[in-house]
Amino acid sequence: MYLYWRVQQDLNCLGEVLTFIDPALKRCYTRWMRENASGIALAEDLPLETLFQRSLN
């Protein structure tokens, strides 16, 4: 899942968004994000609360 996260970070620089269609992949990515939230927050200089905000998308 780290690979998908890293690709998304590179796409952010281009203004693109990675969209998962497969429900199992979405579920695994979300689980990975929650398990690694503290490391992701440190890498992106974000407060931990912003990782778990709900979006309307």
PDB file of C-alpha atoms in Angstrom:
ATOM      1  CA  MET A   1       0.000   0.000   0.000  1.00  0.00           C
ATOM      2  CA  TYR A   2       2.985   2.267   0.518  1.00  0.00           C
ATOM      3  CA  LEU A   3       3.539   2.179  -3.229  1.00  0.00           C
ATOM      4  CA  TYR A   4       0.005   3.470  -3.904  1.00  0.00           C
ATOM      5  CA  TRP A   5       0.439   6.207  -1.304  1.00  0.00           C
ATOM      6  CA  ARG A   6       3.753   7.244  -2.846  1.00  0.00           C
ATOM      7  CA  VAL A   7       2.260   7.341  -6.360  1.00  0.00           C
ATOM      8  CA  GLN A   8      -0.598   9.499  -5.041  1.00  0.00           C
ATOM      9  CA  GLN A   9       1.907  11.943  -3.543  1.00  0.00           C
ATOM     10  CA  ASP A  10       3.639  12.259  -6.905  1.00  0.00           C
ATOM     11  CA  LEU A  11       0.307  12.721  -8.686  1.00  0.00           C
ATOM     12  CA  ASN A  12      -0.633  15.481  -6.223  1.00  0.00           C
ATOM     13  CA  CYS A  13       2.239  17.518  -7.634  1.00  0.00           C
ATOM     14  CA  LEU A  14       0.613  17.226 -11.059  1.00  0.00           C
ATOM     15  CA  GLY A  15      -2.881  18.019  -9.768  1.00  0.00           C
ATOM     16  CA  GLU A  16      -4.151  14.481 -10.392  1.00  0.00           C
ATOM     17  CA  VAL A  17      -5.984  12.101  -8.067  1.00  0.00           C
ATOM     18  CA  LEU A  18      -5.619   8.338  -7.868  1.00  0.00           C
ATOM     19  CA  THR A  19      -9.071   6.702  -7.770  1.00  0.00           C
ATOM     20  CA  PHE A  20      -9.550   3.136  -6.604  1.00  0.00           C
ATOM     21  CA  ILE A  21     -12.490   1.282  -8.159  1.00  0.00           C
ATOM     22  CA  ASP A  22     -12.001  -2.143  -6.586  1.00  0.00           C
ATOM     23  CA  PRO A  23     -13.743  -2.209  -3.144  1.00  0.00           C
ATOM     24  CA  ALA A  24     -11.161  -4.608  -1.681  1.00  0.00           C
ATOM     25  CA  LEU A  25      -8.322  -2.292  -2.698  1.00  0.00           C
ATOM     26  CA  LYS A  26     -10.133   0.704  -1.180  1.00  0.00           C
ATOM     27  CA  ARG A  27     -10.637  -1.224   2.065  1.00  0.00           C
ATOM     28  CA  CYS A  28      -6.980  -2.319   2.242  1.00  0.00           C
ATOM     29  CA  TYR A  29      -5.733   1.196   1.460  1.00  0.00           C
ATOM     30  CA  THR A  30      -7.961   2.718   4.139  1.00  0.00           C
ATOM     31  CA  ARG A  31      -6.815   0.118   6.680  1.00  0.00           C
ATOM     32  CA  TRP A  32      -3.178   0.795   5.783  1.00  0.00           C
ATOM     33  CA  MET A  33      -3.726   4.547   6.118  1.00  0.00           C
ATOM     34  CA  ARG A  34      -5.191   4.118   9.602  1.00  0.00           C
ATOM     35  CA  GLU A  35      -2.400   1.821  10.731  1.00  0.00           C
ATOM     36  CA  ASN A  36       0.273   4.221   9.453  1.00  0.00           C
ATOM     37  CA  ALA A  37      -1.452   7.519  10.208  1.00  0.00           C
ATOM     38  CA  SER A  38       1.227   8.809  12.558  1.00  0.00           C
ATOM     39  CA  GLY A  39       4.021   8.177  10.045  1.00  0.00           C
ATOM     40  CA  ILE A  40       2.014   9.746   7.225  1.00  0.00           C
ATOM     41  CA  ALA A  41       1.274  12.803   9.343  1.00  0.00           C
ATOM     42  CA  LEU A  42       4.975  13.201  10.100  1.00  0.00           C
ATOM     43  CA  ALA A  43       5.939  12.790   6.443  1.00  0.00           C
ATOM     44  CA  GLU A  44       3.418  15.364   5.258  1.00  0.00           C
ATOM     45  CA  ASP A  45       3.699  17.789   8.208  1.00  0.00           C
ATOM     46  CA  LEU A  46      -0.028  17.380   8.882  1.00  0.00           C
ATOM     47  CA  PRO A  47      -1.930  17.249  12.141  1.00  0.00           C
ATOM     48  CA  LEU A  48      -3.117  13.685  12.766  1.00  0.00           C
ATOM     49  CA  GLU A  49      -6.780  14.794  12.851  1.00  0.00           C
ATOM     50  CA  THR A  50      -6.778  15.818   9.169  1.00  0.00           C
ATOM     51  CA  LEU A  51      -6.128  12.248   8.017  1.00  0.00           C
ATOM     52  CA  PHE A  52      -9.461  10.998   9.334  1.00  0.00           C
ATOM     53  CA  GLN A  53     -11.747  13.808   8.216  1.00  0.00           C
ATOM     54  CA  ARG A  54     -14.730  12.666   6.196  1.00  0.00           C
ATOM     55  CA  SER A  55     -15.082  14.027   2.692  1.00  0.00           C
ATOM     56  CA  LEU A  56     -18.188  14.509   0.597  1.00  0.00           C
ATOM     57  CA  ASN A  57     -16.679  12.645  -2.369  1.00  0.00           C
TER      58      ASN A  57
END
